[in-house]
PDB file of C-alpha atoms in Angstrom:
ATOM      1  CA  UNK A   1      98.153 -98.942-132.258  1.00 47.00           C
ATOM      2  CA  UNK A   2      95.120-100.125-130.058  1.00 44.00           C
ATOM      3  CA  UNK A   3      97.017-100.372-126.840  1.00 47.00           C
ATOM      4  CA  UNK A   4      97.682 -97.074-127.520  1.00 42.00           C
ATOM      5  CA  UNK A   5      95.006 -95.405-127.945  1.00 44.00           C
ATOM      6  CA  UNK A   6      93.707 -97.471-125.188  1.00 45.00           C
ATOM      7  CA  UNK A   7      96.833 -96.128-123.141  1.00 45.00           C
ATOM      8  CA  UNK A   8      95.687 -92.431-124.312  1.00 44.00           C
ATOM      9  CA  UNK A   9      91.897 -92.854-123.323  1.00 41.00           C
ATOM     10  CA  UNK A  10      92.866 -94.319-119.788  1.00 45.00           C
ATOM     11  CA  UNK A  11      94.684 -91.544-119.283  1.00 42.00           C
ATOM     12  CA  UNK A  12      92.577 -89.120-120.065  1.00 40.00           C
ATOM     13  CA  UNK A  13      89.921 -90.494-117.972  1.00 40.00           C
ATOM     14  CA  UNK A  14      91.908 -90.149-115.237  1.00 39.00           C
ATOM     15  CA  UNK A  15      92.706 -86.661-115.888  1.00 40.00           C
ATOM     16  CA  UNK A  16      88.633 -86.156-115.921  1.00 39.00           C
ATOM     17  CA  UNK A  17      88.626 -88.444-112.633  1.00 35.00           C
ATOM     18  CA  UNK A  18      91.620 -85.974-111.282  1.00 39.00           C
ATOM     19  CA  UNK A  19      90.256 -82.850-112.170  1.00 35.00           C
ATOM     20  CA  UNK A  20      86.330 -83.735-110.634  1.00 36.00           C
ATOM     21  CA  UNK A  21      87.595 -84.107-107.205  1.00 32.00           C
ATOM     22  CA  UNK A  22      89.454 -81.202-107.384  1.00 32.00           C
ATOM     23  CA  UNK A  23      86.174 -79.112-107.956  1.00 32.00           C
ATOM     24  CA  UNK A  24      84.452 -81.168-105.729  1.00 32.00           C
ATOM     25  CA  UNK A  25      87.112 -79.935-103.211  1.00 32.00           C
ATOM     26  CA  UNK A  26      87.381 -76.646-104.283  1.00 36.00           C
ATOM     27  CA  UNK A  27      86.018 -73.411-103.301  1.00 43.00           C
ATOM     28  CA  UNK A  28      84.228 -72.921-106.682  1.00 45.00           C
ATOM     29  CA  UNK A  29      82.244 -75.871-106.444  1.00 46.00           C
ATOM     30  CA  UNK A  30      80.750 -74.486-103.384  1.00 69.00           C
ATOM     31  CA  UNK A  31      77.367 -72.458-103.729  1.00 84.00           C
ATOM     32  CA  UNK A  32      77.830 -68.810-102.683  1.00 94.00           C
ATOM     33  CA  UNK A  33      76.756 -67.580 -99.104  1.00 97.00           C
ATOM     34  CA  UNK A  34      73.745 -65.523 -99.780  1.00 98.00           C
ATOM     35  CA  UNK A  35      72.934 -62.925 -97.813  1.00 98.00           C
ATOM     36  CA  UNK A  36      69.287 -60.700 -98.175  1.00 98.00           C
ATOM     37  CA  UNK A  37      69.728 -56.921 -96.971  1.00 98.00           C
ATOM     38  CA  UNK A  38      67.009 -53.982 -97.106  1.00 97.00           C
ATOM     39  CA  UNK A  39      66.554 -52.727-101.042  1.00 96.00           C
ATOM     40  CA  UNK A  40      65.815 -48.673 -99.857  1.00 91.00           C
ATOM     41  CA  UNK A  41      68.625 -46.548 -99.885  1.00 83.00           C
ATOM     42  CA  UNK A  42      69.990 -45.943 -96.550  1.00 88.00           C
ATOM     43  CA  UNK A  43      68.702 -49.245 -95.043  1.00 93.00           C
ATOM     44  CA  UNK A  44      70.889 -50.844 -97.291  1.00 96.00           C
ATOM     45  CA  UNK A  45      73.910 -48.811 -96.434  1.00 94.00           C
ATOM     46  CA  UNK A  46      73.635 -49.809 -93.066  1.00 94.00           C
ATOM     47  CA  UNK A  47      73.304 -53.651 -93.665  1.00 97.00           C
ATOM     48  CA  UNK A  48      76.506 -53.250 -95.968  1.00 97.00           C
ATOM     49  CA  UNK A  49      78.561 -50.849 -92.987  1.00 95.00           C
ATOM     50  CA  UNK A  50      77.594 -53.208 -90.178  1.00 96.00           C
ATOM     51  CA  UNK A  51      79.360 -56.229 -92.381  1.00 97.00           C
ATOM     52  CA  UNK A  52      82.221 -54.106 -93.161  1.00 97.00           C
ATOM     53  CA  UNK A  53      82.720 -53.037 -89.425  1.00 95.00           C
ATOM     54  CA  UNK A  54      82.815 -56.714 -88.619  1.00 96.00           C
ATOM     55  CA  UNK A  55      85.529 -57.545 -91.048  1.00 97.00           C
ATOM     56  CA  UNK A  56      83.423 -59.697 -93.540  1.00 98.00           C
ATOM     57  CA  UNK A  57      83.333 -57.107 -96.657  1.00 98.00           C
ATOM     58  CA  UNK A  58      85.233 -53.624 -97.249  1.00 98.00           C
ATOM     59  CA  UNK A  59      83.614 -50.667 -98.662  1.00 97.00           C
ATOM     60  CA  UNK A  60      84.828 -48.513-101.230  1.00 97.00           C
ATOM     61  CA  UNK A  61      86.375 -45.523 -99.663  1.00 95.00           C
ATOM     62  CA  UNK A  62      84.072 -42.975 -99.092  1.00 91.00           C
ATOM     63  CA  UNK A  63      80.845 -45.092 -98.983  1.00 91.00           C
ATOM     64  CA  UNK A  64      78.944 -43.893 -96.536  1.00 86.00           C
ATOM     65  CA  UNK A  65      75.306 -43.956 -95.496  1.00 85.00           C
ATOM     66  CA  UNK A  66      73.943 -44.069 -99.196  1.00 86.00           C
ATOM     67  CA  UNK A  67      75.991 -47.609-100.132  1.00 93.00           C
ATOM     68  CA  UNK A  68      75.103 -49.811-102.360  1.00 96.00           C
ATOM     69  CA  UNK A  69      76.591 -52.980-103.255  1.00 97.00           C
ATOM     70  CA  UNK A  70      77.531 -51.298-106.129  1.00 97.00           C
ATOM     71  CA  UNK A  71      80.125 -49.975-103.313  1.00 97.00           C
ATOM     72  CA  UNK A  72      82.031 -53.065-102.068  1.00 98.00           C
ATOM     73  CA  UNK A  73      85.522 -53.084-102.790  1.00 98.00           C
ATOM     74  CA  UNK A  74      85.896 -56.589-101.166  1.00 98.00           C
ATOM     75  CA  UNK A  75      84.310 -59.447-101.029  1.00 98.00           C
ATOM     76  CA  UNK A  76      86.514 -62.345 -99.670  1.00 96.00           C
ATOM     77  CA  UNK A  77      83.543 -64.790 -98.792  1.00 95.00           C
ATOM     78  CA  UNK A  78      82.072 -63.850-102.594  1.00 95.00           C
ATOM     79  CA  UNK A  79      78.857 -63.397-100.598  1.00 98.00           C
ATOM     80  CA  UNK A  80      75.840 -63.135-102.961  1.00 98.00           C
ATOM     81  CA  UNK A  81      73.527 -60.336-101.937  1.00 98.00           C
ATOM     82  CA  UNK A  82      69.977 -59.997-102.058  1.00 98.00           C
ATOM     83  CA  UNK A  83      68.060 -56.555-102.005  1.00 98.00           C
ATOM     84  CA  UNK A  84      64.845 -57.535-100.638  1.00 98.00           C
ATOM     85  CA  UNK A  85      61.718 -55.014 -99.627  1.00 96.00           C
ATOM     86  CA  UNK A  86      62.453 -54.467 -95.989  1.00 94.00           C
ATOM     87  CA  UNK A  87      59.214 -55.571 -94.888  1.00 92.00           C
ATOM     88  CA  UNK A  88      59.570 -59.214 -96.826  1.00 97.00           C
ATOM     89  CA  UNK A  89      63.157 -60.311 -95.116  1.00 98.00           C
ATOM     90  CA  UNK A  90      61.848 -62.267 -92.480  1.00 97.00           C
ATOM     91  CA  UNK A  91      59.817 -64.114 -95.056  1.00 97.00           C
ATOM     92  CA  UNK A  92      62.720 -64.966 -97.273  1.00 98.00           C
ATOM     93  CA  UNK A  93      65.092 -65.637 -94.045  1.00 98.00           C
ATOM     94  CA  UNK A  94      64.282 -69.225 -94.221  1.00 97.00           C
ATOM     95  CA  UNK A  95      65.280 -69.377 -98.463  1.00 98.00           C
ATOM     96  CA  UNK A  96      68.806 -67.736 -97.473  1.00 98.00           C
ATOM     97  CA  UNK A  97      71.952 -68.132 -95.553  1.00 98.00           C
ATOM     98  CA  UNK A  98      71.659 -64.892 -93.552  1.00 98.00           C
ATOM     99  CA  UNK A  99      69.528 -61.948 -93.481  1.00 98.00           C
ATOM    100  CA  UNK A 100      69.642 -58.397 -92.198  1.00 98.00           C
ATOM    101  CA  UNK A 101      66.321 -57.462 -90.829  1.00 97.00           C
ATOM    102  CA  UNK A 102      65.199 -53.693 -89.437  1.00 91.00           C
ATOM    103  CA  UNK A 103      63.846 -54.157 -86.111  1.00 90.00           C
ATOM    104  CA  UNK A 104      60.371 -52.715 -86.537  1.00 88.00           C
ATOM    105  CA  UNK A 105      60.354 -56.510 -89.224  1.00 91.00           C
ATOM    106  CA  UNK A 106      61.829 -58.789 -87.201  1.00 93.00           C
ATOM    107  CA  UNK A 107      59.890 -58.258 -83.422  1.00 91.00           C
ATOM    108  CA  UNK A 108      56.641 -58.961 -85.326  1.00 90.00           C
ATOM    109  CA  UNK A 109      58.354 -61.962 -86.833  1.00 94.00           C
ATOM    110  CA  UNK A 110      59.427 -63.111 -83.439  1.00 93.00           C
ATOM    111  CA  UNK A 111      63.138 -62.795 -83.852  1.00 94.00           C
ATOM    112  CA  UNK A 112      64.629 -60.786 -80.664  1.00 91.00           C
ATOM    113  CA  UNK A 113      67.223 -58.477 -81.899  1.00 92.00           C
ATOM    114  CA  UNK A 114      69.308 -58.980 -78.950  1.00 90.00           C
ATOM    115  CA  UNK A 115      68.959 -63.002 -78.553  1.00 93.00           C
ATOM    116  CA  UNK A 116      68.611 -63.973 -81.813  1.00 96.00           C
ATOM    117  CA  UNK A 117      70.677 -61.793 -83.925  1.00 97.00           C
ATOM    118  CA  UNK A 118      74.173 -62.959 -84.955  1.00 98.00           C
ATOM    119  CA  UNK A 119      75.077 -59.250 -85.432  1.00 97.00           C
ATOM    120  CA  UNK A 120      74.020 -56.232 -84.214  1.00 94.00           C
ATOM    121  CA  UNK A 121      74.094 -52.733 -84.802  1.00 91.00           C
ATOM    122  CA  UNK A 122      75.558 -50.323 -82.053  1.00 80.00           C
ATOM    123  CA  UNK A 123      72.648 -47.671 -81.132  1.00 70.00           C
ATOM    124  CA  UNK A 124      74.231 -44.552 -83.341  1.00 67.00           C
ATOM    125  CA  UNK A 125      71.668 -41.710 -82.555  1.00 67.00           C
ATOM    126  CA  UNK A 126      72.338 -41.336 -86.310  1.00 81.00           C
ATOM    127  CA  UNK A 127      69.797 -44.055 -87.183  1.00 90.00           C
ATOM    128  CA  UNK A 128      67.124 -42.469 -83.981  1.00 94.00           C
ATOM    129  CA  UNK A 129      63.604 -42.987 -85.237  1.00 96.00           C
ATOM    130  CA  UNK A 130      61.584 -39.905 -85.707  1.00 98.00           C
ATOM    131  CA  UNK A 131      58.460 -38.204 -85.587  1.00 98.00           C
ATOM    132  CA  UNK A 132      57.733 -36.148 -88.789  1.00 98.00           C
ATOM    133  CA  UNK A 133      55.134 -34.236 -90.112  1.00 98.00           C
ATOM    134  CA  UNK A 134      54.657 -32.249 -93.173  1.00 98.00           C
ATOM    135  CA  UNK A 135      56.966 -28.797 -93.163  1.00 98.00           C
ATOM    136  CA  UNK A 136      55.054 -25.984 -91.609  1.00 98.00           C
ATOM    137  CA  UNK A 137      53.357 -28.256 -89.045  1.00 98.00           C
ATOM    138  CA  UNK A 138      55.728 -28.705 -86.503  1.00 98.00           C
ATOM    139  CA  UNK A 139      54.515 -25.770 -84.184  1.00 97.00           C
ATOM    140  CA  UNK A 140      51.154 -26.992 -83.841  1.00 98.00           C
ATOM    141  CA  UNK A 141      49.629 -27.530 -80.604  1.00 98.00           C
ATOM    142  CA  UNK A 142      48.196 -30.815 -81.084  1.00 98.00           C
ATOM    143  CA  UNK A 143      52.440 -31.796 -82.835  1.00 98.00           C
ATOM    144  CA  UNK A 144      53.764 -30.168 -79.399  1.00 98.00           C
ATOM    145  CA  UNK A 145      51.372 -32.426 -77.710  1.00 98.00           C
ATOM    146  CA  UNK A 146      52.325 -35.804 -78.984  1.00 98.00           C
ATOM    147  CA  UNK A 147      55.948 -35.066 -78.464  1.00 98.00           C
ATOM    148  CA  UNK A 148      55.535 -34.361 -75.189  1.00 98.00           C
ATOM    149  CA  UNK A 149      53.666 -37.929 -74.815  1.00 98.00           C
ATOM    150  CA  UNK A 150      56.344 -39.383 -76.911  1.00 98.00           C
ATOM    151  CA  UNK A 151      58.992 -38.021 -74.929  1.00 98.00           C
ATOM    152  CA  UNK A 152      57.455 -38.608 -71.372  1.00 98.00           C
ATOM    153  CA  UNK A 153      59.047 -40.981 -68.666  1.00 98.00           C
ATOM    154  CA  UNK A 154      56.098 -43.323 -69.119  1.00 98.00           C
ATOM    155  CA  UNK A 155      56.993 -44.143 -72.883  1.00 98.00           C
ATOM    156  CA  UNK A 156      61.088 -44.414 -71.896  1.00 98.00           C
ATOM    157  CA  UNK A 157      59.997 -47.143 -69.203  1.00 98.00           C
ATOM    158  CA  UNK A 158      57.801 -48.699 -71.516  1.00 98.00           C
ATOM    159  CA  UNK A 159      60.270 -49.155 -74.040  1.00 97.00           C
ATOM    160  CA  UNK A 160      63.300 -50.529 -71.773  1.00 95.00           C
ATOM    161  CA  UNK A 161      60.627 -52.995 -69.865  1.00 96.00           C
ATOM    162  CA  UNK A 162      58.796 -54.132 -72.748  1.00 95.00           C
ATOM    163  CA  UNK A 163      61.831 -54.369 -75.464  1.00 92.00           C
ATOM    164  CA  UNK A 164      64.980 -55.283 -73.293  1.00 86.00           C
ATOM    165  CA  UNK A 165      67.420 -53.681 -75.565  1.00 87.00           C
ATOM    166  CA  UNK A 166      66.105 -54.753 -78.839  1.00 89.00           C
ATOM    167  CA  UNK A 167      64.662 -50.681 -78.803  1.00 93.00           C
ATOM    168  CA  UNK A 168      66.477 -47.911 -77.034  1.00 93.00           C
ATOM    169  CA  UNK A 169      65.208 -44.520 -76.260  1.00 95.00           C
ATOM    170  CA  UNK A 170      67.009 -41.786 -76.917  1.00 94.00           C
ATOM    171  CA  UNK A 171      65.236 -39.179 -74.770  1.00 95.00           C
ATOM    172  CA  UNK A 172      67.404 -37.933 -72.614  1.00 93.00           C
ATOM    173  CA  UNK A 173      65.146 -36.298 -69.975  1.00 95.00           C
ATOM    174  CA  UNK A 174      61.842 -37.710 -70.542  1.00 97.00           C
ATOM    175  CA  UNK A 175      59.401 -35.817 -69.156  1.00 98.00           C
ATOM    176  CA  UNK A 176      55.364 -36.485 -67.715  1.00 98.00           C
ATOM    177  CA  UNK A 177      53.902 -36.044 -71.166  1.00 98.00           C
ATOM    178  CA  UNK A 178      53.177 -32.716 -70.938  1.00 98.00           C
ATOM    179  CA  UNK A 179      54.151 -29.372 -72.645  1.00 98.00           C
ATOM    180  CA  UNK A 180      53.864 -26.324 -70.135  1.00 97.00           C
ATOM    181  CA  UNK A 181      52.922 -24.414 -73.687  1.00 97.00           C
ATOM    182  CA  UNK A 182      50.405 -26.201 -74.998  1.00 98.00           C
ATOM    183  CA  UNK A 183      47.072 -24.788 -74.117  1.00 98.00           C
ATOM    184  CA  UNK A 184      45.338 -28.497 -73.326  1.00 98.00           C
ATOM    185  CA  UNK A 185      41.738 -26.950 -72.472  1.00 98.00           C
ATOM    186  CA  UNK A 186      41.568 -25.671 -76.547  1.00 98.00           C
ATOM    187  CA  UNK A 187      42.622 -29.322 -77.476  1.00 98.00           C
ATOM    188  CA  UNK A 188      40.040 -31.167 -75.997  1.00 98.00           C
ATOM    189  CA  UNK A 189      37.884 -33.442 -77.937  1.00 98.00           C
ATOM    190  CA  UNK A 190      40.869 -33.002 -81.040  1.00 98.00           C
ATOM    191  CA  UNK A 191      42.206 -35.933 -82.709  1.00 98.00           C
ATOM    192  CA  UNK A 192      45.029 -36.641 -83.894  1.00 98.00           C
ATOM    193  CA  UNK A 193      46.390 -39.010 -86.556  1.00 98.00           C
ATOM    194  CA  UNK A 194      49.794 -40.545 -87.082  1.00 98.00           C
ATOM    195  CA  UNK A 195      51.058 -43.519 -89.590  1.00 98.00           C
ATOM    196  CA  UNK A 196      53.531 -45.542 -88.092  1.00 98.00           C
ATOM    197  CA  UNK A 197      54.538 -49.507 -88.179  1.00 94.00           C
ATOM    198  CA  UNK A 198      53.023 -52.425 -86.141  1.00 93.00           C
ATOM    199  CA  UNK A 199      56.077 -52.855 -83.962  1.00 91.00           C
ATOM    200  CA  UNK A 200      57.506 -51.337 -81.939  1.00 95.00           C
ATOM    201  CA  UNK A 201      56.214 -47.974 -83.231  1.00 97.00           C
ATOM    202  CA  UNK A 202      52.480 -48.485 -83.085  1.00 98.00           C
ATOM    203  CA  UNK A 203      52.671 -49.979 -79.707  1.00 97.00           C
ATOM    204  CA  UNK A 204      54.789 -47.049 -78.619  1.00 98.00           C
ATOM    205  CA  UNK A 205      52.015 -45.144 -79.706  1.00 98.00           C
ATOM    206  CA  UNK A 206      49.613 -46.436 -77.671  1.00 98.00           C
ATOM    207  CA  UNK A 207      51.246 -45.601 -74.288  1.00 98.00           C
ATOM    208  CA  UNK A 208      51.408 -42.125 -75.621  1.00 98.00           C
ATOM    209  CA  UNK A 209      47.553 -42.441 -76.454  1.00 98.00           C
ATOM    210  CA  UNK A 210      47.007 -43.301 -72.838  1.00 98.00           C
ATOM    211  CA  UNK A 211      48.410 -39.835 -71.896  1.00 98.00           C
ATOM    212  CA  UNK A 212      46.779 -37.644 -74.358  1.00 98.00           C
ATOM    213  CA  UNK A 213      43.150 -38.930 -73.421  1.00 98.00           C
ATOM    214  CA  UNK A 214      43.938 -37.943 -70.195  1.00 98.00           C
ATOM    215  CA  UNK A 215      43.430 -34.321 -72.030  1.00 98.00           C
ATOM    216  CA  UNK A 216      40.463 -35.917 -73.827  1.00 98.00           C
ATOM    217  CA  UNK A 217      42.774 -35.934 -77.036  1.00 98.00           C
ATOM    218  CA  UNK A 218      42.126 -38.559 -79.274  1.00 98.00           C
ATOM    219  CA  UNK A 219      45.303 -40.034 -80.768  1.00 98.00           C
ATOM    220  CA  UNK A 220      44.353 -42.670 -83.867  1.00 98.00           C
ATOM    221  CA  UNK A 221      47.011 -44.738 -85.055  1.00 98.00           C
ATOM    222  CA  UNK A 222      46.972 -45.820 -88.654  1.00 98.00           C
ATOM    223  CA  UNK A 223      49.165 -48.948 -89.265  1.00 98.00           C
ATOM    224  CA  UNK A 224      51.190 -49.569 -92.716  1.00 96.00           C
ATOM    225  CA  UNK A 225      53.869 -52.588 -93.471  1.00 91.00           C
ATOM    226  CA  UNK A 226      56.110 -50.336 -95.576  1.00 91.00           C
ATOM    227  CA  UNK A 227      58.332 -47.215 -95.668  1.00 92.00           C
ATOM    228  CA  UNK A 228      56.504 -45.297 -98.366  1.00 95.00           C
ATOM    229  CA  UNK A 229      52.773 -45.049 -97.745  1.00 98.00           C
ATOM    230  CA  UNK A 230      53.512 -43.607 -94.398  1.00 98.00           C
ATOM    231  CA  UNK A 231      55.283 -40.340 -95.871  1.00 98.00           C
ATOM    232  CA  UNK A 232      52.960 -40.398 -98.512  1.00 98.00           C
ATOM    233  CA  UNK A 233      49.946 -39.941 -96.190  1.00 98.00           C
ATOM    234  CA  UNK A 234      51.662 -37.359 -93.976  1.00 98.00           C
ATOM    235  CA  UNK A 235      52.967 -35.392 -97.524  1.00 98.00           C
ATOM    236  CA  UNK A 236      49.078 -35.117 -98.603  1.00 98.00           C
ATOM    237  CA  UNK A 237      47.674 -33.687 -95.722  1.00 98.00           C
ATOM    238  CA  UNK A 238      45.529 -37.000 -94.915  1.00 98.00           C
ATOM    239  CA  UNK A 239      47.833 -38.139 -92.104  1.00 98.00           C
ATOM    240  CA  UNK A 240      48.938 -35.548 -89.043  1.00 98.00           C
ATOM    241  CA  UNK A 241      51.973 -37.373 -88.310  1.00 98.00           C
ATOM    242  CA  UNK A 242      54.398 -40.638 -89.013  1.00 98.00           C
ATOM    243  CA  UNK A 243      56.823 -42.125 -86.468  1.00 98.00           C
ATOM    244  CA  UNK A 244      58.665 -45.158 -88.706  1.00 96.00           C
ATOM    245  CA  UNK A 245      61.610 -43.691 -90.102  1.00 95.00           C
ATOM    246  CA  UNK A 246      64.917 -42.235 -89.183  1.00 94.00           C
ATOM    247  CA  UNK A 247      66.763 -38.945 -90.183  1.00 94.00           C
ATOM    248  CA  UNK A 248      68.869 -40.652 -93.449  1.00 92.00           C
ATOM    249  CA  UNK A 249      66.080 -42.645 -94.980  1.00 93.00           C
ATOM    250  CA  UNK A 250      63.534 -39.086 -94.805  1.00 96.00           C
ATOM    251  CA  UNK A 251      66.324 -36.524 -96.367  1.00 95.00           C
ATOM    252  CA  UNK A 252      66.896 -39.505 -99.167  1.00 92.00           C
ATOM    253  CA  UNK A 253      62.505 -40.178 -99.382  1.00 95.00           C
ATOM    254  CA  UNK A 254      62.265 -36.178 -99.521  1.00 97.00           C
ATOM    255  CA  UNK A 255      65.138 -35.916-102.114  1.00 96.00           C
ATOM    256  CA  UNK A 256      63.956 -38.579-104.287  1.00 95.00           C
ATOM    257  CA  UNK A 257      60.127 -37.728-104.378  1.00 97.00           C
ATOM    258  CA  UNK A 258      59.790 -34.103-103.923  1.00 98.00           C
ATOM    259  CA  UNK A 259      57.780 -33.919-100.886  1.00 98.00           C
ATOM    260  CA  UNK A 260      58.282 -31.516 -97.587  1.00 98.00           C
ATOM    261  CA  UNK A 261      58.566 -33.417 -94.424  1.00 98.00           C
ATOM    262  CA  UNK A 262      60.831 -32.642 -91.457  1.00 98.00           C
ATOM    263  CA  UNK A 263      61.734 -34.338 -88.121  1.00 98.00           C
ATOM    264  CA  UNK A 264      59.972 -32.808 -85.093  1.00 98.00           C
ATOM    265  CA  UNK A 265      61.015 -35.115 -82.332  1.00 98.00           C
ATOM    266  CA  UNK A 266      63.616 -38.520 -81.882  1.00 97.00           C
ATOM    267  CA  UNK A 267      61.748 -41.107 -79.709  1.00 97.00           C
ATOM    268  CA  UNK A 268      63.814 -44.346 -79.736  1.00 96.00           C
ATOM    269  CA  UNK A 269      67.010 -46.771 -82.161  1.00 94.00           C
ATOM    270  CA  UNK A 270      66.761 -49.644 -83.409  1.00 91.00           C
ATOM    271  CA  UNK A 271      69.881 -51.351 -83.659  1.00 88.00           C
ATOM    272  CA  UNK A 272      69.730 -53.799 -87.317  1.00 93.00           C
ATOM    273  CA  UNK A 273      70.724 -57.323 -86.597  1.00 96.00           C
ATOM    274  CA  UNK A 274      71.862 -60.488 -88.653  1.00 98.00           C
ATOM    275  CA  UNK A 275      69.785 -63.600 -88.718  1.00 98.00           C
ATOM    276  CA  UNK A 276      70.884 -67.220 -89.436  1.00 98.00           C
ATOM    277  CA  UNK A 277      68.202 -68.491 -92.421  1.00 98.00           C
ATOM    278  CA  UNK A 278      70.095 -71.499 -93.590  1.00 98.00           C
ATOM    279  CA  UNK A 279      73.216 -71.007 -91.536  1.00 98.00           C
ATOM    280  CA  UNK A 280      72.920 -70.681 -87.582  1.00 96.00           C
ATOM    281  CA  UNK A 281      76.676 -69.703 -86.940  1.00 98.00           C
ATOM    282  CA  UNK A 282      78.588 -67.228 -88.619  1.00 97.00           C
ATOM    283  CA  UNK A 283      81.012 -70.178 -89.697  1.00 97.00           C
ATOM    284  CA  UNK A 284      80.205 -69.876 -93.239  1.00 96.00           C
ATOM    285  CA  UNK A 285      81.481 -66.199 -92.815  1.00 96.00           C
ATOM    286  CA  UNK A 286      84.594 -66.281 -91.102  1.00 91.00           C
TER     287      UNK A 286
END
């Protein structure tokens, strides 16, 4: 009787024995790949279509520019997501396998969208970041007279010489930073406000700056780190103008809060990239 229970416990020890190095060998031993994406609403849709259009998730059909992961139909890889605050995923980059990071966050971060990224958005005019202002305000003279600065040749070569892909502009015929209807003489000594983001759009800014004083217009740029202030500011009357956002994330921001601002002008994309945290390959995705 001892020998066999002895028999019975060998065996089941190395049934235990068996069974560990399976798991150790096994996909479900692994720890998931975690990826961090944008938590607004159309931010996050992109970050979800740019891994679907590379093959490493599938969408539910239908899911468009308002995704969530609530919205993936597959996920092969079993890819753990995390919806971070836009402005914080460079910070949590280095806690996670990958992150996808809005431009405007990672170029103050030092990450070049077009070197450093292990994915990248295509430019989809879609996605073109706009000046807005609050509804009713986008025939004013001083409006009129930052989107001709915006739109002028000086800020296209500025942005292709200072961002080497990593920001396109999207003006078409950029002009010298004038408008032919704008009465400049009755705008001297004005000033004008706008909210934007540190990079690239504040520095955009500046160029433009350069062209209004030339009008003795004063342009003053008010920086903020995060997608709501900006349309809050503009919405109350404090701010003039904002130049952070693009045409999806506004008609969701207007939708969802009840305020009444409108594009006036599209300046420049900004293609959203991938970036290695923990992983520096996209092995751990393929």
């Amino acid at each position: 009787m001892k020998k066999v229970i002895t028999t019975i416990l060998s065996l089941v020890l190395i049934f235990t024995f068996a069974v560990g190095l399976t798991g150790c060998g096994g996909d479900d031993s692994q720890d998931p790949v975690q990826i961090a994406i944008p938590n607004d609403t159309t931010n996050e849709a992109r970050a979800l279509l740019l891994l679907q259009d590379n093959g490493i998730i599938t969408l539910k059909d239908g899911a468009g520019i308002t995704a969530t992961i609530q919205d993936i139909a597959e996920n092969p890889k079993n890819i753990e997501f995390k919806e971070v605050e836009a402005a914080q995923l460079p910070n949590v980059l280095q806690d996670v396998d990958y992150a996808i990071i809005n431009s405007n966050y990672a170029i103050p971060a030092e990450l070049n969208p077009v070197e450093d990224s292990l994915l990248i958005e295509g430019s989809s005019s879609a996605y073109g970041n706009i000046l807005a202002v609050k509804e009713g305000n986008e025939n004013e003279p001083k409006i009129k007279a930052l989107v001709a600065a915006l739109q002028s040749q000086k800020v296209a070569d500025f942005i292709a010489e200072t961002y080497g892909g990593a920001v396109i502009s999207t003006v078409e015929n950029p002009g010298d930073g004038f408008d032919a209807d704008v009465d400049y003489a009755s705008l001297a000594g004005t000033e004008i406000t706008v909210a934007a983001t540190p990079s690239p759009h504040a520095e955009i800014l500046a160029v433009a700056k350069e062209i209004l004083a030339e009008k003795d217009i004063t342009l003053t740029i008010k920086e903020f780190t995060d997608y709501v202030q900006p349309n809050n500011v503009v919405e109350s009357g404090e701010i003039d103008a904002n130049y952070f956002q693009h045409v999806p994330y506004l008609d969701d921001f207007n939708a969802q809060n009840g305020t009444h601002i409108v594009p006036v002008a599209v300046i420049h994309v900004e293609p959203l990239g991938l970036y290695g945290g923990k992983q520096t390959t996209l092995d751990a995705l393929k």
